[in-house]
Tab-separated table of C-alpha atoms in Angstrom:
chain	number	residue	atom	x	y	z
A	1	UNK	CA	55.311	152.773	-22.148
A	2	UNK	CA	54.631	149.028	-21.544
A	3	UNK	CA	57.581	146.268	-23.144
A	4	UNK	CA	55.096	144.988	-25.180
A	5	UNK	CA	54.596	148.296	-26.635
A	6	UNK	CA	58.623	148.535	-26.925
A	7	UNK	CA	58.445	145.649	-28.535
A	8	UNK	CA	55.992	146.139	-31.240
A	9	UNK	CA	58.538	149.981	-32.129
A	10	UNK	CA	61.341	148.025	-32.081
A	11	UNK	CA	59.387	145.204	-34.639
A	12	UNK	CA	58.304	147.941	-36.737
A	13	UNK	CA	61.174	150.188	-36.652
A	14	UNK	CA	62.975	146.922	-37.800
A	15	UNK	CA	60.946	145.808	-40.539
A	16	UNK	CA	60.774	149.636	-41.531
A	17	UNK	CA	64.579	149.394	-41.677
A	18	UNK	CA	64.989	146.146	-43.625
A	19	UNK	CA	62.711	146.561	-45.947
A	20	UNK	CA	64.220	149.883	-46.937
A	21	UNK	CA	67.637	148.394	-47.327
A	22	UNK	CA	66.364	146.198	-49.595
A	23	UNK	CA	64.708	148.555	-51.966
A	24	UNK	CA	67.573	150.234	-52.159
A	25	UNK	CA	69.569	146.800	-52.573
A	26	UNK	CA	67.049	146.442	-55.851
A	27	UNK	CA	67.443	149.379	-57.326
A	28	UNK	CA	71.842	149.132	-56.779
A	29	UNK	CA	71.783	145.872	-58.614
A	30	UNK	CA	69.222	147.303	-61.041
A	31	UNK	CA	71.451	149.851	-62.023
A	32	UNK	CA	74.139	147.432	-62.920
A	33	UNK	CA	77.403	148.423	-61.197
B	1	UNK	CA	63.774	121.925	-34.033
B	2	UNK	CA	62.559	121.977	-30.252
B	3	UNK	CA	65.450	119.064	-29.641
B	4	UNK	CA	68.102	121.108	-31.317
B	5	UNK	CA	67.737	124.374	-29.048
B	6	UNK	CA	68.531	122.639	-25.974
B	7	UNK	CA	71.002	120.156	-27.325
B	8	UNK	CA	72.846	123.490	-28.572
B	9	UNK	CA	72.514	126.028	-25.531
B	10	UNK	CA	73.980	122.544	-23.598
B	11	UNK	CA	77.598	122.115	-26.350
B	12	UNK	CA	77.391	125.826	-25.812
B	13	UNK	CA	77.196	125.646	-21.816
B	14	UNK	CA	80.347	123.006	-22.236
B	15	UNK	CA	81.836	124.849	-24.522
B	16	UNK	CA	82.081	128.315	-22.678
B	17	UNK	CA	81.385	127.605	-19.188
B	18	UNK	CA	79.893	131.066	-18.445
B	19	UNK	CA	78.970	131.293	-14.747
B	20	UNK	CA	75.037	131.921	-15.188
B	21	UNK	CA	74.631	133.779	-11.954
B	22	UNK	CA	77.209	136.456	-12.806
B	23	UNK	CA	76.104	136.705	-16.171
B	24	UNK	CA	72.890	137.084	-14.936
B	25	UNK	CA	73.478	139.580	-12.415
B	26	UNK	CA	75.543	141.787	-14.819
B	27	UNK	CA	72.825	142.164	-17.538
B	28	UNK	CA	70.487	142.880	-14.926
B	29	UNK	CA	71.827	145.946	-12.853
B	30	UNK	CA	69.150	148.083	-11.282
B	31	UNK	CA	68.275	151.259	-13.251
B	32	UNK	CA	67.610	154.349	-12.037
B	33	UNK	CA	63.587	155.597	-13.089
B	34	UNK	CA	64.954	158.862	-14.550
B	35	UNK	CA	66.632	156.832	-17.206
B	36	UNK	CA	62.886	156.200	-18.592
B	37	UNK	CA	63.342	159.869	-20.616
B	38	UNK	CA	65.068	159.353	-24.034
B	39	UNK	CA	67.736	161.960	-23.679
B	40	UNK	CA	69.387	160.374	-20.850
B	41	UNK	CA	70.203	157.221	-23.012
B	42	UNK	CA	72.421	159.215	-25.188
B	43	UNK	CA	75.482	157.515	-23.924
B	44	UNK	CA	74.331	154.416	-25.981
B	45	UNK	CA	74.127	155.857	-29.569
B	46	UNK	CA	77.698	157.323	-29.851
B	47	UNK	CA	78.650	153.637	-29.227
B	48	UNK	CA	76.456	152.517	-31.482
B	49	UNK	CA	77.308	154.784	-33.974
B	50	UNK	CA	80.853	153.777	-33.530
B	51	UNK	CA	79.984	150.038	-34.495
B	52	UNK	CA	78.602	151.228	-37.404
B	53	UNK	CA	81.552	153.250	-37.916
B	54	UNK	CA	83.792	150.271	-37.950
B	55	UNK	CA	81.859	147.939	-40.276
B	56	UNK	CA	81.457	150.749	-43.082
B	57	UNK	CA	85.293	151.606	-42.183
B	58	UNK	CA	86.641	148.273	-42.693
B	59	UNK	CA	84.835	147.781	-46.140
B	60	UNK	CA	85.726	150.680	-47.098
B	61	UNK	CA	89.850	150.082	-46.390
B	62	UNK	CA	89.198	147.471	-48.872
B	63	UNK	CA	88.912	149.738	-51.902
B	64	UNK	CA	90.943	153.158	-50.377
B	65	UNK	CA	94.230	153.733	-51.461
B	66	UNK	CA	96.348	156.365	-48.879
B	67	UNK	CA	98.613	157.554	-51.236
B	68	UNK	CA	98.417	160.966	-52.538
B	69	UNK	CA	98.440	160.085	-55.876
B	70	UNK	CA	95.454	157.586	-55.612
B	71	UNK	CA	93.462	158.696	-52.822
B	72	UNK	CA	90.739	161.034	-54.333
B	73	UNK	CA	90.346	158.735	-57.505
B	74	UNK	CA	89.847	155.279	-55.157
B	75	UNK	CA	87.267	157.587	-52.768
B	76	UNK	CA	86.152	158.527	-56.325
B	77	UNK	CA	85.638	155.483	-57.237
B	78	UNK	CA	83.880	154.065	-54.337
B	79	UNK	CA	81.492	156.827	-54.831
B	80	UNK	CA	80.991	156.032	-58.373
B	81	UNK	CA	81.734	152.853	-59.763
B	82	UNK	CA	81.850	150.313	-56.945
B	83	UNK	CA	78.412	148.341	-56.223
B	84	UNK	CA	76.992	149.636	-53.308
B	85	UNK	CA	80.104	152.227	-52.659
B	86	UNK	CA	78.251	155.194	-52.301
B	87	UNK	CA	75.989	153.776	-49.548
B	88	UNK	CA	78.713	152.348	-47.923
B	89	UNK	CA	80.509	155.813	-47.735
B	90	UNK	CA	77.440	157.327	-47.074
B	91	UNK	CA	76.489	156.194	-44.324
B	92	UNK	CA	80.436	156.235	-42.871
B	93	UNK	CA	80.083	159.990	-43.244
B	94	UNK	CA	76.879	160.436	-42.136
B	95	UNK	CA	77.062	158.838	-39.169
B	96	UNK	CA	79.981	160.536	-38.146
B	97	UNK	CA	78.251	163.527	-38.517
B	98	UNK	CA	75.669	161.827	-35.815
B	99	UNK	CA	77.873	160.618	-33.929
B	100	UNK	CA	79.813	164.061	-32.852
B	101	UNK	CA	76.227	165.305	-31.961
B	102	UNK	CA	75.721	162.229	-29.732
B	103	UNK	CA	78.860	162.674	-28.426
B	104	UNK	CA	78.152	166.747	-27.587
B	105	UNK	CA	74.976	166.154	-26.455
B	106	UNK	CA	75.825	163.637	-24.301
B	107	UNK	CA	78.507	166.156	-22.419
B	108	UNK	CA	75.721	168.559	-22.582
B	109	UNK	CA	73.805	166.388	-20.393
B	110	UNK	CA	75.948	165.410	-18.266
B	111	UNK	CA	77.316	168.592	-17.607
B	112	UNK	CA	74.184	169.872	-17.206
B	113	UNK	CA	72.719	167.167	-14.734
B	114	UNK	CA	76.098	167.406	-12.655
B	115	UNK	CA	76.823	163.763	-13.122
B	116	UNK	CA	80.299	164.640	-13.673
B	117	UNK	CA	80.472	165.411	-10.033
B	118	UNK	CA	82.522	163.083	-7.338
B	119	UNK	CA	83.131	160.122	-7.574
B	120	UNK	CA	82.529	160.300	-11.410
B	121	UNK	CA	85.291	163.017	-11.980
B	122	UNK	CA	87.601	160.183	-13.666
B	123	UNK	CA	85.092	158.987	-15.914
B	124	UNK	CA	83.589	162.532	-17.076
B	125	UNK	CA	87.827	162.430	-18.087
B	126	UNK	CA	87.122	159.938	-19.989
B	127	UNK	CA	84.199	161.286	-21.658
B	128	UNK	CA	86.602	163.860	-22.515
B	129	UNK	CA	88.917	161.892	-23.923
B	130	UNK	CA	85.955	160.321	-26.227
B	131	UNK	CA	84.773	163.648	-27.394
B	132	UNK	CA	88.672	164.539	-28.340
B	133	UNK	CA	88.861	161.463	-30.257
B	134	UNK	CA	86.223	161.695	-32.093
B	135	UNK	CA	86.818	165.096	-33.304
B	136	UNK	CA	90.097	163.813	-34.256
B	137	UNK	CA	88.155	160.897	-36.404
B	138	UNK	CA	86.106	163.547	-38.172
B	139	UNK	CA	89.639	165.712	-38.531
B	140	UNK	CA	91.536	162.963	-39.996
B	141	UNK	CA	88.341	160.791	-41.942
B	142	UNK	CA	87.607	164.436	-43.770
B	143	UNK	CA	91.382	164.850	-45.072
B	144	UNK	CA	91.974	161.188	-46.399
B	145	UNK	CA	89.252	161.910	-48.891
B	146	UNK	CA	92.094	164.453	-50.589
B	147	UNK	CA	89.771	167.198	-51.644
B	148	UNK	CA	90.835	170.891	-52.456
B	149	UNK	CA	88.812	171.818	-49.216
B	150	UNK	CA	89.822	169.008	-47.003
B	151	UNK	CA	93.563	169.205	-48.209
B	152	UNK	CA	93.849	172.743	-47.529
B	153	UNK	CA	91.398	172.079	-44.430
B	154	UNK	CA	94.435	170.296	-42.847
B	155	UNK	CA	97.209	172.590	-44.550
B	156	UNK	CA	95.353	175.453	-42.094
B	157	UNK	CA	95.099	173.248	-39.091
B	158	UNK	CA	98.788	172.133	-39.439
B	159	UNK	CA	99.923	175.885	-39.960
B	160	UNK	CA	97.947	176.773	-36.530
B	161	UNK	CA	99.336	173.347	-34.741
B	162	UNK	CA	102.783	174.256	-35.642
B	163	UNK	CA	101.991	178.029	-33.676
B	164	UNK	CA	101.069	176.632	-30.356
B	165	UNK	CA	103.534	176.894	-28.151
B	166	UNK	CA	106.092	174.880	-26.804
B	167	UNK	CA	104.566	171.595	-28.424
B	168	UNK	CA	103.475	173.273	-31.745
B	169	UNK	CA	106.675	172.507	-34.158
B	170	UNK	CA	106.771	168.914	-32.719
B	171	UNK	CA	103.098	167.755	-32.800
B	172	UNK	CA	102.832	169.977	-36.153
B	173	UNK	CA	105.370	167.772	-37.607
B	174	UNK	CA	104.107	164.508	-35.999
B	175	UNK	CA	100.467	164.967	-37.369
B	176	UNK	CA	101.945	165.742	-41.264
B	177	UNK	CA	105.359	163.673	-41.044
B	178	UNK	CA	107.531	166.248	-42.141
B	179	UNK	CA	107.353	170.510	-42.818
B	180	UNK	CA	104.203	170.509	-44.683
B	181	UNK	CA	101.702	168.179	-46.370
B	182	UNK	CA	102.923	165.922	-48.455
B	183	UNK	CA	103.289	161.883	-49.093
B	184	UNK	CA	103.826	160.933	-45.801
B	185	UNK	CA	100.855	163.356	-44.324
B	186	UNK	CA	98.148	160.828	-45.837
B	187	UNK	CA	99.801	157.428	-44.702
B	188	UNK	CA	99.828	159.114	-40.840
B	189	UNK	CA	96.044	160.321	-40.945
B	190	UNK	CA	95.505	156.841	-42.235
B	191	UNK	CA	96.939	154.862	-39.831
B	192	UNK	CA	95.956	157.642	-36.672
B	193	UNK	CA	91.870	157.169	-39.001
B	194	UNK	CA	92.682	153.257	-39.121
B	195	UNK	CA	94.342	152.288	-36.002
B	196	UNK	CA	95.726	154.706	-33.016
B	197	UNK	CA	92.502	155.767	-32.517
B	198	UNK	CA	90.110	153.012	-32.548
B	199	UNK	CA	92.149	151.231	-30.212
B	200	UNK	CA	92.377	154.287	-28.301
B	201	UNK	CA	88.137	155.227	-27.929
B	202	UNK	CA	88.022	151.805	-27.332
B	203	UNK	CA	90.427	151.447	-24.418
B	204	UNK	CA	88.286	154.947	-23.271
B	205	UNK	CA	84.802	153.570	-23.957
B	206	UNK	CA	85.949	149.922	-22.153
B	207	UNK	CA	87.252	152.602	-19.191
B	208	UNK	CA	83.905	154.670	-19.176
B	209	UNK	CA	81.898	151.941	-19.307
B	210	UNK	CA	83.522	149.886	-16.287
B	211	UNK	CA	83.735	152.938	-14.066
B	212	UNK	CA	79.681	153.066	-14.840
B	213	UNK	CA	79.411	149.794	-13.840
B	214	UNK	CA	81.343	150.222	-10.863
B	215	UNK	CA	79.629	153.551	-9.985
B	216	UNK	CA	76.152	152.534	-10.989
B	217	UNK	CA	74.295	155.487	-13.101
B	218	UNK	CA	73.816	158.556	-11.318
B	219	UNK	CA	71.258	158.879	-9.389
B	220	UNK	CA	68.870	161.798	-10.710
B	221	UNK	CA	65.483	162.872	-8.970
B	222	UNK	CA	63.318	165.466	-10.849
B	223	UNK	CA	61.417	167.683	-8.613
B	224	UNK	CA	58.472	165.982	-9.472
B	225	UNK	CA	59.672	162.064	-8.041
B	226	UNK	CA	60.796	163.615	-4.899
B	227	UNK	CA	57.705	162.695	-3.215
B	228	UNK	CA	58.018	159.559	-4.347
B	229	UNK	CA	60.050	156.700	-3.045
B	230	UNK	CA	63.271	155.935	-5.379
B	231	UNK	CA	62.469	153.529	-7.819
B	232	UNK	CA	64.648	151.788	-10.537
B	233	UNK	CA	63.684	149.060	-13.267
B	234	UNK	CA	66.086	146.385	-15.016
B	235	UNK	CA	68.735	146.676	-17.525
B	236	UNK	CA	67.755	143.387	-19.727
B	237	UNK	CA	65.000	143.909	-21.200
B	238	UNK	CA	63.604	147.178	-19.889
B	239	UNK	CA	66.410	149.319	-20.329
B	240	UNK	CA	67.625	147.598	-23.456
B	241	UNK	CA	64.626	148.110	-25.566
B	242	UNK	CA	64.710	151.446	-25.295
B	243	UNK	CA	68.336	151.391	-26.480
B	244	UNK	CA	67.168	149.356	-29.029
B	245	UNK	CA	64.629	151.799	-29.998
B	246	UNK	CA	66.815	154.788	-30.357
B	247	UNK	CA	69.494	152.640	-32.629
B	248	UNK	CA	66.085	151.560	-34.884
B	249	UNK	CA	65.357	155.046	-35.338
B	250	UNK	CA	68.722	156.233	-35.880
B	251	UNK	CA	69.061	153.456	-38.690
B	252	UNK	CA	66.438	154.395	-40.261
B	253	UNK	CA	67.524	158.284	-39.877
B	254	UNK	CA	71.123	157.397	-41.109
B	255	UNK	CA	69.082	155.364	-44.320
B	256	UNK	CA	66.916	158.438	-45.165
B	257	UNK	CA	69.952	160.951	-44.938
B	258	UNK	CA	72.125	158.045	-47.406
B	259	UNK	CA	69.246	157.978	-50.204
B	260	UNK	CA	68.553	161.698	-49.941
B	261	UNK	CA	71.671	163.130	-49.623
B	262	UNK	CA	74.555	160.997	-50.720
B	263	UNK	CA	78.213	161.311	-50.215
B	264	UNK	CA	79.553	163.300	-53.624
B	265	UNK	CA	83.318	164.723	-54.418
B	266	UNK	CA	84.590	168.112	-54.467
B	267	UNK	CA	87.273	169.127	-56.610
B	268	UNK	CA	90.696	166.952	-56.248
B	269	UNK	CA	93.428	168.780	-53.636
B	270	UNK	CA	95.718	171.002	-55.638
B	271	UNK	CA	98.908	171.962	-53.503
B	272	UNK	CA	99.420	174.819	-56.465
B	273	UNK	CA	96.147	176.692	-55.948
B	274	UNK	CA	94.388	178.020	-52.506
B	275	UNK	CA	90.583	178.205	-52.487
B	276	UNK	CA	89.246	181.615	-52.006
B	277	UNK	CA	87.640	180.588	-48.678
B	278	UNK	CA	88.651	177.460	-46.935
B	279	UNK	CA	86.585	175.770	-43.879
B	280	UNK	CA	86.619	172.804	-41.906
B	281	UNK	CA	83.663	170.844	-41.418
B	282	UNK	CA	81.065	172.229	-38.942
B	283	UNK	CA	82.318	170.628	-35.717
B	284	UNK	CA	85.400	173.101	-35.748
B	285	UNK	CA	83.459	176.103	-37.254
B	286	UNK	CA	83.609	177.262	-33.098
B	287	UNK	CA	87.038	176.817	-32.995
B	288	UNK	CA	88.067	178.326	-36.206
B	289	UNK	CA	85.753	181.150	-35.740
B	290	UNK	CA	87.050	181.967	-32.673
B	291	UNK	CA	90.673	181.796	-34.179
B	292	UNK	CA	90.143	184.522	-36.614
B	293	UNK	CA	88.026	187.045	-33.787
B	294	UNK	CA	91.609	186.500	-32.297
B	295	UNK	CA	95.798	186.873	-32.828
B	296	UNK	CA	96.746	183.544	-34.074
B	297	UNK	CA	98.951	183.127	-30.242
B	298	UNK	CA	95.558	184.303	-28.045
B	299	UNK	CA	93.367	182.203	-30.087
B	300	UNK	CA	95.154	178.929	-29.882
B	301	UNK	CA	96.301	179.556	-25.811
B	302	UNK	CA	92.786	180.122	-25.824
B	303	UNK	CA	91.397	177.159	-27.301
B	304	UNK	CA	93.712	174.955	-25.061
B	305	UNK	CA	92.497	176.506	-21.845
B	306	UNK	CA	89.032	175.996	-23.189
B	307	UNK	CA	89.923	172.137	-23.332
B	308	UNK	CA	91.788	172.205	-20.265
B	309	UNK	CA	89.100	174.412	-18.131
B	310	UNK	CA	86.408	171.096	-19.547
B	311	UNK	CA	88.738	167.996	-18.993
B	312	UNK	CA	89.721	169.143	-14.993
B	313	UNK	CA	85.657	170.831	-15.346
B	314	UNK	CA	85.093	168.547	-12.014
B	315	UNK	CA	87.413	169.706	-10.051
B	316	UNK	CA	86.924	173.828	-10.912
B	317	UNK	CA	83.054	172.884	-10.319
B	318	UNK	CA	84.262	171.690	-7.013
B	319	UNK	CA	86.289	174.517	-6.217
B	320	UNK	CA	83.509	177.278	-7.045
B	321	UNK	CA	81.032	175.020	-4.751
B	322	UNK	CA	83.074	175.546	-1.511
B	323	UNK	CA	83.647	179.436	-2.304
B	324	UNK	CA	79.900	180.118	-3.812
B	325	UNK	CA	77.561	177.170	-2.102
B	326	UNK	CA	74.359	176.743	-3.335
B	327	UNK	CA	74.963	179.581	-6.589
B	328	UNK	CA	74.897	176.796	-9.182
B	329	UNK	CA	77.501	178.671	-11.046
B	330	UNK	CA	78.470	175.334	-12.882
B	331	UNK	CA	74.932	175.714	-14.633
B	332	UNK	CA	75.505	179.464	-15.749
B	333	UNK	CA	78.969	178.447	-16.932
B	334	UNK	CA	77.719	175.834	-18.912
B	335	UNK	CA	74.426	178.484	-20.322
B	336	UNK	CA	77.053	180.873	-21.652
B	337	UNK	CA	79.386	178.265	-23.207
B	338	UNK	CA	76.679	176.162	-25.079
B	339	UNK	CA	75.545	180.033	-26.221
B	340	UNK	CA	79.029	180.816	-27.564
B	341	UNK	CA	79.667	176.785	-29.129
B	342	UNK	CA	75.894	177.972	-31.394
B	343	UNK	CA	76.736	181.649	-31.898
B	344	UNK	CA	80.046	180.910	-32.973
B	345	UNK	CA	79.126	178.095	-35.389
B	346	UNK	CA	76.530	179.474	-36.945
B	347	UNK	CA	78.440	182.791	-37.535
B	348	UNK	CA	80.707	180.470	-39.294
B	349	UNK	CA	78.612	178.905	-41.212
B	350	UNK	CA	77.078	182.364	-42.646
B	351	UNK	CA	79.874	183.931	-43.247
């Protein structure tokens, strides 16, 4: 595996990860705690 | 922007007056090729793990109360009622659960590899001395949440402490504070949870790691790269993307786990009334099976020579080398234990 290709899991694995935190973040604060 | 970079990294250079070259040559220590396959990065993710361990911890100290009295409804509460509670406890317990299987499967490797073997006897010790910890995490994390199962969980494990010999009555009554469970039990699991042993993993994991440095990584040749010359790649940013890889994947493993199966409550401890079956969690389901194929005496001598015959592993591996050379006993040792640590827990978990 090249570190270019590393680079673009990591990227994606990332974004993958952040944007699921914030859906859940949306739906938290949507539920009104 | 492009003036502010430099006129930062230079009040940052003044600052901290790193040495460059030695940072430099630290970050970039020579690899060894096998380290290309996923499973021998293992080491990594238990430490990783245990960061994430101590973020989610140290929020959640903020809202747990370790009195008996208070304990299960403030857990309860951060479960319920607190914003963002329940993923914060989530993900605490789940990757704890990860962590003890990075944390066995990393032994398993390294036992299996024979990377334990000299001049690395010290630091497969230390390993050791990881794996114990962390068991003792899971041990005391489980009973400060003050469930039926998890109080009486540590009633039974306090009974059998309090049997082994010679130590038993005194560590019995050093782990609970007194005869049996009671106020002060909670305050002690906190502060061993809380305190003793982070500092302790991380005095072991600052130990394992510089003995790794000092050592270098083992040097491991599949039959396949004999023919070929011995090759290694560098640390930064090689070695580290992978790393950073595995900790990606396990985040977004640890997310999927919190959403689909949160962290819920059992039934609050009740001193007055013994479940019909009590059991640990699954990381002891070995041990405790084990305890009730055997007397109470046999089973816990037992279990202690099983812990010895793995810490001082190195030096019985050596031992059988000189008497049997070339058998590769260590291998068949390690076949038939791995078999028992599966049969045993899932036996457990059937029954």
């Amino acid at each position: 595996m090249t570190l270019n290709t590393k680079r673009r899991i990591v990227a994606l694995l990332a974004s993958l990860f952040v944007i699921s935190l914030l859906v859940i973040a949306y739906f938290e604060s949507a539920a009104g705690h | 922007m492009k003036r502010i970079i430099p006129v930062l990294k230079n009040w940052l250079l003044t600052s901290a007056p790193v040495p460059m070259d030695l940072l430099n040559e630290f970050t970039s220590e020579p690899v060894p090729h096998h380290l290309k396959r996923w499973w021998f990065c293992l080491g990594g993710t238990p430490a990783y793990l245990f960061t994430i361990q101590v973020m989610t911890g140290i929020l959640l100290t903020f809202y747990y109360v370790p009195e008996p009295g208070q304990a299960y409804e403030s857990v309860s509460r951060i479960t319920y009622d607190i914003q963002f509670g329940w993923i914060i406890r989530s993900i605490h317990k789940w990757s704890s659960h990860l962590m003890i299987i990075a944390v066995i499967l990393h032994v398993m490797r390294t036992f299996f590899t024979g990377a334990y073997r000299r001049p690395r006897e010290l630091n497969w010790m230390f390993g050791c001395g990881i794996l114990m910890c962390t068991l003792i995490f899971g041990f005391t994390g489980y009973s400060l949440v003050y469930e039926q199962l998890s109080y009486w969980g540590a009633t039974v494990a306090g009974n059998i402490t309090q049997n082994a010999p010679l130590v038993g009555d005194f560590l019995a009554r050093f782990m609970r504070g007194g005869d049996s469970i009671q106020e002060n039990t909670l305050t002690r699991f906190f502060i061993f949870h809380i305190a003793l042993l982070p500092v302790a993993i991380t005095l072991l994991l600052v130990g394992h790691l510089t003995l790794i440095r000092l050592h270098g990584v083992t040097e491991f040749r599949f039959e396949e790269d004999k023919a070929q010359p011995v090759q290694h790649f560098p640390f930064f940013p090689n070695h580290l993307l992978t790393e950073l890889i595995i900790g990606m994947v396990l985040a977004c493993l640890l997310t999927l786990l919190v959403v689909v199966f949160p962290a819920r409550m059992g039934p609050p401890a009740d001193p007055f009334s013994t479940p019909a079956h009590i059991k640990p969690e699954w990381y002891f389901y070995f041990t405790f099976r084990w305890l009730k194929l055997t007397s109470l005496q046999v089973g816990i001598i037992g279990t202690g020579l099983a812990g010895g015959v793995l810490l001082f592993w190195p030096f019985i591996d050596r031992f059988l080398e000189r008497k049997f050379a070339g058998k590769e006993l260590s291998v068949w040792f390690g076949i038939v234990g791995v078999l028992l640590l599966i049969v045993f827990t899932v036996w457990e978990a059937l029954v």
